[in-house]
Amino acid sequence: MTQNRRPRRWLINALFAGLVLLAALGFWLALRTQKGPALCARADFGMGAVERLPLDTDHDYYYEVGGYIVHLQVRDGEIAFLDSQCPDHVCEDFGWLSQPGQWACCVPAGVIVTIEEAAS
């Protein structure tokens, strides 16, 4: 009689383990596909000139500001100063911005980029 119970216990344990793994996979997929609020980059050029750049579309932006040409690139939900004609290029060292509150600036050109939630 004990021989018949062992295959059953193994089967029950295997089914339970499979259900736990399936639930964990479903939880992982749900977390991975959740999207936060839509974000944009607020490019402030001074003297009231502001432009909002969506981060959900890859695009290159070129601006002539303060005698310099500034190249901002949006790629994969992030933005960066890709190239600037300013003398020190510190703005390029800020790297890629993707989280609300992150910022970068090109002081010689007078451009400040801040990540914020997009207006709905």
Coordinates of N, CA, C and O in Angstrom, one line a residue:
M1 N 0.8 -1.2 0.0 CA 0.0 0.0 0.0 C 0.9 1.3 0.0 O 0.5 2.3 -0.6
T2 N 2.0 1.2 0.6 CA 2.9 2.4 0.6 C 3.5 2.7 -0.7 O 3.9 3.8 -1.0
Q3 N 3.6 1.7 -1.6 CA 4.2 1.9 -2.9 C 3.3 2.7 -3.8 O 3.7 3.5 -4.6
N4 N 2.0 2.6 -3.6 CA 1.1 3.4 -4.4 C 1.0 4.9 -4.0 O 0.7 5.7 -4.8
R5 N 1.3 5.2 -2.7 CA 1.3 6.5 -2.2 C 2.5 7.4 -2.7 O 2.4 8.6 -2.9
R6 N 3.6 6.8 -2.8 CA 4.8 7.5 -3.2 C 4.7 8.2 -4.6 O 5.0 9.4 -4.7
P7 N 4.2 7.5 -5.6 CA 4.0 8.2 -6.9 C 3.0 9.4 -6.8 O 3.2 10.4 -7.4
R8 N 2.0 9.2 -6.0 CA 1.0 10.3 -5.8 C 1.7 11.5 -5.1 O 1.4 12.6 -5.5
R9 N 2.4 11.3 -4.1 CA 3.1 12.4 -3.4 C 4.0 13.1 -4.3 O 4.1 14.3 -4.3
W10 N 4.8 12.4 -5.1 CA 5.7 13.0 -6.0 C 4.9 13.8 -7.0 O 5.3 14.9 -7.4
L11 N 3.8 13.3 -7.5 CA 3.0 14.0 -8.5 C 2.4 15.3 -7.9 O 2.4 16.3 -8.5
I12 N 1.9 15.2 -6.7 CA 1.4 16.4 -6.0 C 2.4 17.4 -5.8 O 2.2 18.6 -6.0
N13 N 3.6 17.0 -5.3 CA 4.7 17.9 -5.1 C 5.2 18.6 -6.4 O 5.5 19.8 -6.5
A14 N 5.2 17.8 -7.5 CA 5.6 18.4 -8.8 C 4.5 19.4 -9.3 O 4.9 20.4 -9.8
L15 N 3.3 19.0 -9.1 CA 2.2 20.0 -9.5 C 2.3 21.3 -8.7 O 2.1 22.4 -9.2
F16 N 2.5 21.1 -7.4 CA 2.6 22.3 -6.5 C 3.8 23.2 -7.0 O 3.7 24.4 -7.1
A17 N 5.0 22.5 -7.2 CA 6.1 23.3 -7.6 C 5.9 24.0 -9.0 O 6.3 25.1 -9.2
G18 N 5.2 23.3 -9.9 CA 4.9 23.9 -11.2 C 3.9 25.1 -11.0 O 4.1 26.1 -11.7
L19 N 3.0 25.0 -10.1 CA 2.1 26.1 -9.9 C 2.8 27.3 -9.3 O 2.5 28.5 -9.6
V20 N 3.7 27.1 -8.4 CA 4.5 28.1 -7.7 C 5.4 28.8 -8.8 O 5.4 30.0 -8.9
L21 N 6.0 28.0 -9.7 CA 6.8 28.6 -10.7 C 6.0 29.4 -11.7 O 6.4 30.5 -12.2
L22 N 4.8 28.9 -12.0 CA 3.9 29.6 -12.9 C 3.4 30.9 -12.3 O 3.4 32.0 -13.0
A23 N 3.1 30.9 -11.1 CA 2.7 32.2 -10.4 C 3.9 33.2 -10.3 O 3.7 34.4 -10.5
A24 N 5.1 32.7 -10.1 CA 6.2 33.6 -10.0 C 6.5 34.2 -11.4 O 6.8 35.4 -11.5
L25 N 6.4 33.4 -12.4 CA 6.5 33.9 -13.8 C 5.5 35.0 -14.1 O 5.8 36.0 -14.7
G26 N 4.2 34.7 -13.8 CA 3.2 35.7 -14.0 C 3.4 37.0 -13.2 O 3.2 38.1 -13.8
F27 N 3.9 36.9 -12.0 CA 4.2 38.1 -11.2 C 5.3 38.9 -11.8 O 5.3 40.1 -12.0
W28 N 6.4 38.2 -12.3 CA 7.5 38.8 -12.9 C 7.1 39.5 -14.2 O 7.5 40.7 -14.4
L29 N 6.3 38.9 -15.0 CA 5.8 39.5 -16.2 C 5.0 40.7 -16.0 O 5.0 41.7 -16.7
A30 N 4.1 40.6 -14.9 CA 3.3 41.8 -14.6 C 4.1 43.0 -14.2 O 3.8 44.1 -14.5
L31 N 5.1 42.7 -13.4 CA 6.0 43.8 -12.9 C 6.8 44.4 -14.1 O 7.0 45.6 -14.2
R32 N 7.2 43.6 -15.0 CA 8.0 44.0 -16.1 C 7.2 44.8 -17.1 O 7.8 45.8 -17.7
T33 N 6.0 44.6 -17.3 CA 5.2 45.3 -18.2 C 4.5 46.5 -17.7 O 3.9 47.3 -18.4
Q34 N 4.6 46.7 -16.3 CA 4.0 47.9 -15.8 C 4.7 49.1 -16.3 O 6.0 49.2 -16.3
K35 N 4.0 50.2 -16.6 CA 4.6 51.4 -17.1 C 4.3 52.5 -16.1 O 3.2 52.6 -15.6
G36 N 5.3 53.3 -15.8 CA 5.1 54.4 -14.9 C 4.5 55.5 -15.7 O 4.1 55.4 -16.8
P37 N 4.4 56.7 -15.1 CA 3.9 57.9 -15.8 C 4.7 58.2 -17.0 O 5.9 58.0 -17.0
A38 N 4.1 58.8 -18.0 CA 4.8 59.2 -19.2 C 5.7 60.3 -18.8 O 5.4 61.2 -18.1
L39 N 6.9 60.3 -19.3 CA 7.9 61.3 -19.0 C 8.3 62.2 -20.2 O 8.1 61.7 -21.4
C40 N 8.7 63.4 -20.0 CA 9.2 64.2 -21.0 C 10.5 65.0 -20.5 O 10.7 65.0 -19.3
A41 N 11.2 65.5 -21.4 CA 12.3 66.4 -21.0 C 11.9 67.8 -21.2 O 11.4 68.2 -22.3
R42 N 12.1 68.6 -20.2 CA 11.8 70.1 -20.3 C 13.2 70.8 -20.6 O 14.1 70.8 -19.8
A43 N 13.2 71.3 -21.8 CA 14.4 72.0 -22.2 C 14.2 73.5 -22.0 O 13.3 74.1 -22.7
D44 N 14.9 74.1 -21.1 CA 14.8 75.6 -20.8 C 15.9 76.3 -21.4 O 17.1 76.1 -21.1
F45 N 15.6 77.2 -22.3 CA 16.6 78.0 -23.0 C 16.8 79.4 -22.5 O 17.6 80.2 -23.0
G46 N 16.1 79.7 -21.4 CA 16.2 81.0 -20.8 C 15.3 82.0 -21.4 O 14.7 81.8 -22.5
M47 N 15.0 83.1 -20.6 CA 14.1 84.1 -21.1 C 12.8 83.6 -21.5 O 12.2 84.1 -22.5
G48 N 12.3 82.6 -20.8 CA 10.9 82.1 -21.1 C 10.8 81.1 -22.2 O 9.7 80.6 -22.5
A49 N 11.9 80.8 -22.9 CA 11.8 79.8 -24.0 C 12.0 78.4 -23.5 O 13.0 78.1 -22.9
V50 N 10.9 77.7 -23.5 CA 10.9 76.3 -23.0 C 10.3 75.4 -24.0 O 9.3 75.7 -24.7
E51 N 10.8 74.2 -24.2 CA 10.3 73.2 -25.1 C 10.2 71.8 -24.3 O 11.1 71.5 -23.6
R52 N 9.1 71.1 -24.5 CA 9.0 69.8 -23.9 C 9.2 68.8 -24.9 O 8.6 68.8 -26.0
L53 N 10.1 67.9 -24.6 CA 10.5 66.8 -25.6 C 10.1 65.5 -25.1 O 10.5 65.0 -24.0
P54 N 9.2 64.8 -25.8 CA 8.7 63.5 -25.4 C 9.9 62.4 -25.4 O 10.7 62.4 -26.3
L55 N 9.9 61.6 -24.4 CA 10.9 60.6 -24.3 C 10.5 59.3 -24.9 O 11.3 58.3 -24.9
D56 N 9.3 59.2 -25.3 CA 8.8 57.9 -25.9 C 9.1 57.7 -27.4 O 8.8 56.7 -28.0
T57 N 9.7 58.8 -28.0 CA 10.0 58.7 -29.4 C 11.5 59.1 -29.6 O 11.9 60.2 -29.2
D58 N 12.2 58.2 -30.2 CA 13.7 58.5 -30.5 C 13.8 59.7 -31.5 O 13.1 59.7 -32.5
H59 N 14.6 60.7 -31.2 CA 14.7 61.8 -32.0 C 16.0 62.6 -31.7 O 16.5 62.6 -30.6
D60 N 16.5 63.3 -32.7 CA 17.7 64.2 -32.5 C 17.2 65.6 -32.6 O 16.5 65.9 -33.5
Y61 N 17.6 66.4 -31.6 CA 17.2 67.8 -31.6 C 18.5 68.7 -31.7 O 19.4 68.4 -31.0
Y62 N 18.5 69.7 -32.6 CA 19.6 70.6 -32.7 C 19.1 72.0 -32.4 O 18.1 72.4 -33.0
Y63 N 19.7 72.7 -31.5 CA 19.3 74.1 -31.2 C 20.6 75.0 -31.3 O 21.7 74.6 -30.9
E64 N 20.3 76.2 -31.8 CA 21.4 77.2 -31.8 C 21.0 78.1 -30.7 O 20.0 78.8 -30.7
V65 N 21.8 78.1 -29.6 CA 21.5 78.9 -28.4 C 22.8 79.6 -28.0 O 23.9 78.9 -27.8
G66 N 22.8 80.9 -27.7 CA 23.9 81.6 -27.2 C 25.2 81.5 -28.1 O 26.3 81.5 -27.6
G67 N 25.0 81.3 -29.4 CA 26.1 81.2 -30.3 C 26.7 79.8 -30.4 O 27.7 79.6 -31.0
Y68 N 26.1 78.9 -29.7 CA 26.5 77.5 -29.8 C 25.4 76.6 -30.4 O 24.2 76.9 -30.2
I69 N 25.8 75.5 -31.0 CA 24.8 74.5 -31.5 C 24.9 73.4 -30.5 O 25.9 72.8 -30.2
V70 N 23.7 73.1 -29.9 CA 23.5 72.0 -28.9 C 22.8 70.9 -29.6 O 21.7 71.1 -30.2
H71 N 23.3 69.7 -29.4 CA 22.6 68.5 -29.9 C 22.1 67.6 -28.8 O 22.9 67.1 -28.0
L72 N 20.8 67.5 -28.6 CA 20.2 66.7 -27.7 C 19.6 65.4 -28.4 O 19.0 65.6 -29.5
Q73 N 19.8 64.3 -27.8 CA 19.3 63.1 -28.4 C 18.4 62.3 -27.5 O 18.8 62.1 -26.3
V74 N 17.2 61.9 -27.9 CA 16.3 61.1 -27.2 C 16.4 59.7 -27.8 O 16.3 59.5 -29.0
R75 N 16.7 58.7 -26.9 CA 16.8 57.3 -27.4 C 16.4 56.4 -26.2 O 16.9 56.5 -25.1
D76 N 15.5 55.5 -26.5 CA 15.1 54.4 -25.6 C 14.6 55.0 -24.3 O 14.9 54.5 -23.2
G77 N 13.8 56.1 -24.3 CA 13.3 56.7 -23.1 C 14.2 57.5 -22.3 O 13.9 57.9 -21.2
E78 N 15.4 57.9 -22.9 CA 16.4 58.7 -22.2 C 16.8 59.9 -23.1 O 16.6 59.8 -24.3
I79 N 17.4 60.9 -22.5 CA 17.9 62.0 -23.2 C 19.3 62.4 -22.7 O 19.6 62.2 -21.5
A80 N 20.1 62.9 -23.6 CA 21.4 63.3 -23.3 C 21.9 64.4 -24.2 O 21.4 64.6 -25.3
F81 N 22.8 65.3 -23.6 CA 23.5 66.2 -24.5 C 24.5 65.4 -25.3 O 25.5 64.9 -24.7
L82 N 24.3 65.1 -26.5 CA 25.2 64.3 -27.3 C 26.4 65.0 -27.8 O 27.5 64.5 -27.8
D83 N 26.2 66.3 -28.1 CA 27.3 67.1 -28.6 C 26.9 68.6 -28.4 O 25.8 69.0 -28.5
S84 N 27.9 69.3 -28.0 CA 27.7 70.8 -27.9 C 29.0 71.5 -28.3 O 30.1 71.0 -28.1
Q85 N 28.9 72.6 -28.9 CA 30.0 73.4 -29.4 C 30.6 74.2 -28.3 O 31.5 75.0 -28.5
C86 N 30.1 74.1 -27.1 CA 30.6 74.9 -26.0 C 32.1 74.5 -25.7 O 32.5 73.4 -26.0
P87 N 32.9 75.4 -25.0 CA 34.3 75.1 -24.8 C 34.6 74.0 -23.9 O 35.6 73.3 -24.1
D88 N 33.8 73.7 -22.9 CA 34.2 72.7 -21.9 C 33.6 71.4 -22.0 O 34.0 70.4 -21.5
H89 N 32.4 71.2 -22.7 CA 31.7 70.0 -22.9 C 31.3 69.2 -21.7 O 31.1 68.0 -21.7
V90 N 31.2 70.0 -20.6 CA 30.7 69.3 -19.3 C 29.3 68.8 -19.4 O 29.0 67.7 -18.9
C91 N 28.5 69.4 -20.2 CA 27.1 69.0 -20.4 C 27.1 67.5 -20.9 O 26.2 66.8 -20.6
E92 N 28.0 67.1 -21.7 CA 28.0 65.8 -22.3 C 28.4 64.8 -21.2 O 28.0 63.6 -21.4
D93 N 29.0 65.2 -20.2 CA 29.4 64.3 -19.1 C 28.2 63.9 -18.1 O 28.4 63.0 -17.3
F94 N 27.1 64.6 -18.2 CA 26.0 64.3 -17.4 C 25.4 63.0 -17.7 O 24.8 62.3 -16.9
G95 N 25.6 62.5 -18.9 CA 25.1 61.2 -19.3 C 23.7 61.2 -19.7 O 23.1 62.2 -20.0
W96 N 23.1 60.0 -19.7 CA 21.7 59.8 -20.1 C 20.7 60.0 -18.9 O 20.9 59.4 -17.9
L97 N 19.7 60.8 -19.1 CA 18.7 61.1 -18.1 C 17.4 60.4 -18.4 O 17.0 60.4 -19.5
S98 N 16.8 59.8 -17.4 CA 15.6 59.0 -17.6 C 14.6 59.0 -16.4 O 13.5 58.5 -16.5
Q99 N 15.0 59.6 -15.3 CA 14.2 59.6 -14.1 C 13.7 61.0 -13.7 O 14.5 61.9 -13.9
P100 N 12.5 61.1 -13.2 CA 12.0 62.4 -12.9 C 12.9 63.1 -11.9 O 13.4 62.5 -10.9
G101 N 13.2 64.4 -12.1 CA 14.1 65.1 -11.2 C 15.5 65.2 -11.7 O 16.3 66.1 -11.3
Q102 N 15.9 64.3 -12.6 CA 17.3 64.4 -13.1 C 17.4 65.6 -14.0 O 16.5 66.0 -14.7
W103 N 18.6 66.2 -14.0 CA 18.8 67.4 -14.9 C 20.2 67.4 -15.4 O 21.1 66.7 -14.9
A104 N 20.4 68.2 -16.4 CA 21.7 68.4 -17.0 C 21.7 69.8 -17.6 O 20.6 70.3 -17.9
C105 N 22.8 70.5 -17.7 CA 22.8 71.8 -18.3 C 24.1 72.1 -19.0 O 25.2 71.5 -18.8
C106 N 24.0 73.0 -20.0 CA 25.1 73.5 -20.7 C 25.2 75.0 -20.4 O 24.4 75.8 -20.9
V107 N 26.1 75.3 -19.5 CA 26.1 76.7 -18.9 C 26.5 77.7 -20.0 O 25.8 78.7 -20.1
P108 N 27.5 77.4 -20.8 CA 27.8 78.5 -21.8 C 26.7 78.7 -22.8 O 26.5 79.9 -23.2
A109 N 25.9 77.7 -23.2 CA 24.8 77.9 -24.1 C 23.6 78.4 -23.4 O 22.6 78.9 -24.0
G110 N 23.5 78.1 -22.0 CA 22.3 78.5 -21.3 C 21.2 77.6 -21.4 O 20.0 78.0 -21.4
V111 N 21.4 76.3 -21.6 CA 20.3 75.3 -21.7 C 20.3 74.4 -20.5 O 21.3 73.8 -20.1
I112 N 19.1 74.2 -19.9 CA 18.9 73.3 -18.8 C 17.9 72.3 -19.2 O 16.8 72.6 -19.7
V113 N 18.2 71.0 -19.1 CA 17.3 69.9 -19.4 C 16.9 69.2 -18.1 O 17.8 68.8 -17.3
T114 N 15.6 69.1 -17.8 CA 15.1 68.5 -16.6 C 14.0 67.4 -17.0 O 13.2 67.6 -17.9
I115 N 14.1 66.2 -16.4 CA 13.1 65.2 -16.6 C 11.9 65.4 -15.7 O 12.1 65.6 -14.5
E116 N 10.7 65.4 -16.3 CA 9.5 65.5 -15.5 C 8.4 64.7 -16.1 O 8.5 64.2 -17.2
E117 N 7.3 64.5 -15.4 CA 6.1 63.8 -15.9 C 5.5 64.6 -17.0 O 5.3 65.9 -16.9
A118 N 5.1 64.0 -18.0 CA 4.4 64.6 -19.1 C 3.0 65.0 -18.7 O 2.3 64.3 -18.0
A119 N 2.6 66.2 -19.2 CA 1.2 66.6 -18.9 C 0.3 65.7 -19.6 O 0.5 65.4 -20.8
S120 N -0.8 65.3 -19.0 CA -1.8 64.5 -19.7 C -2.8 65.3 -20.4 O -3.0 66.4 -20.2

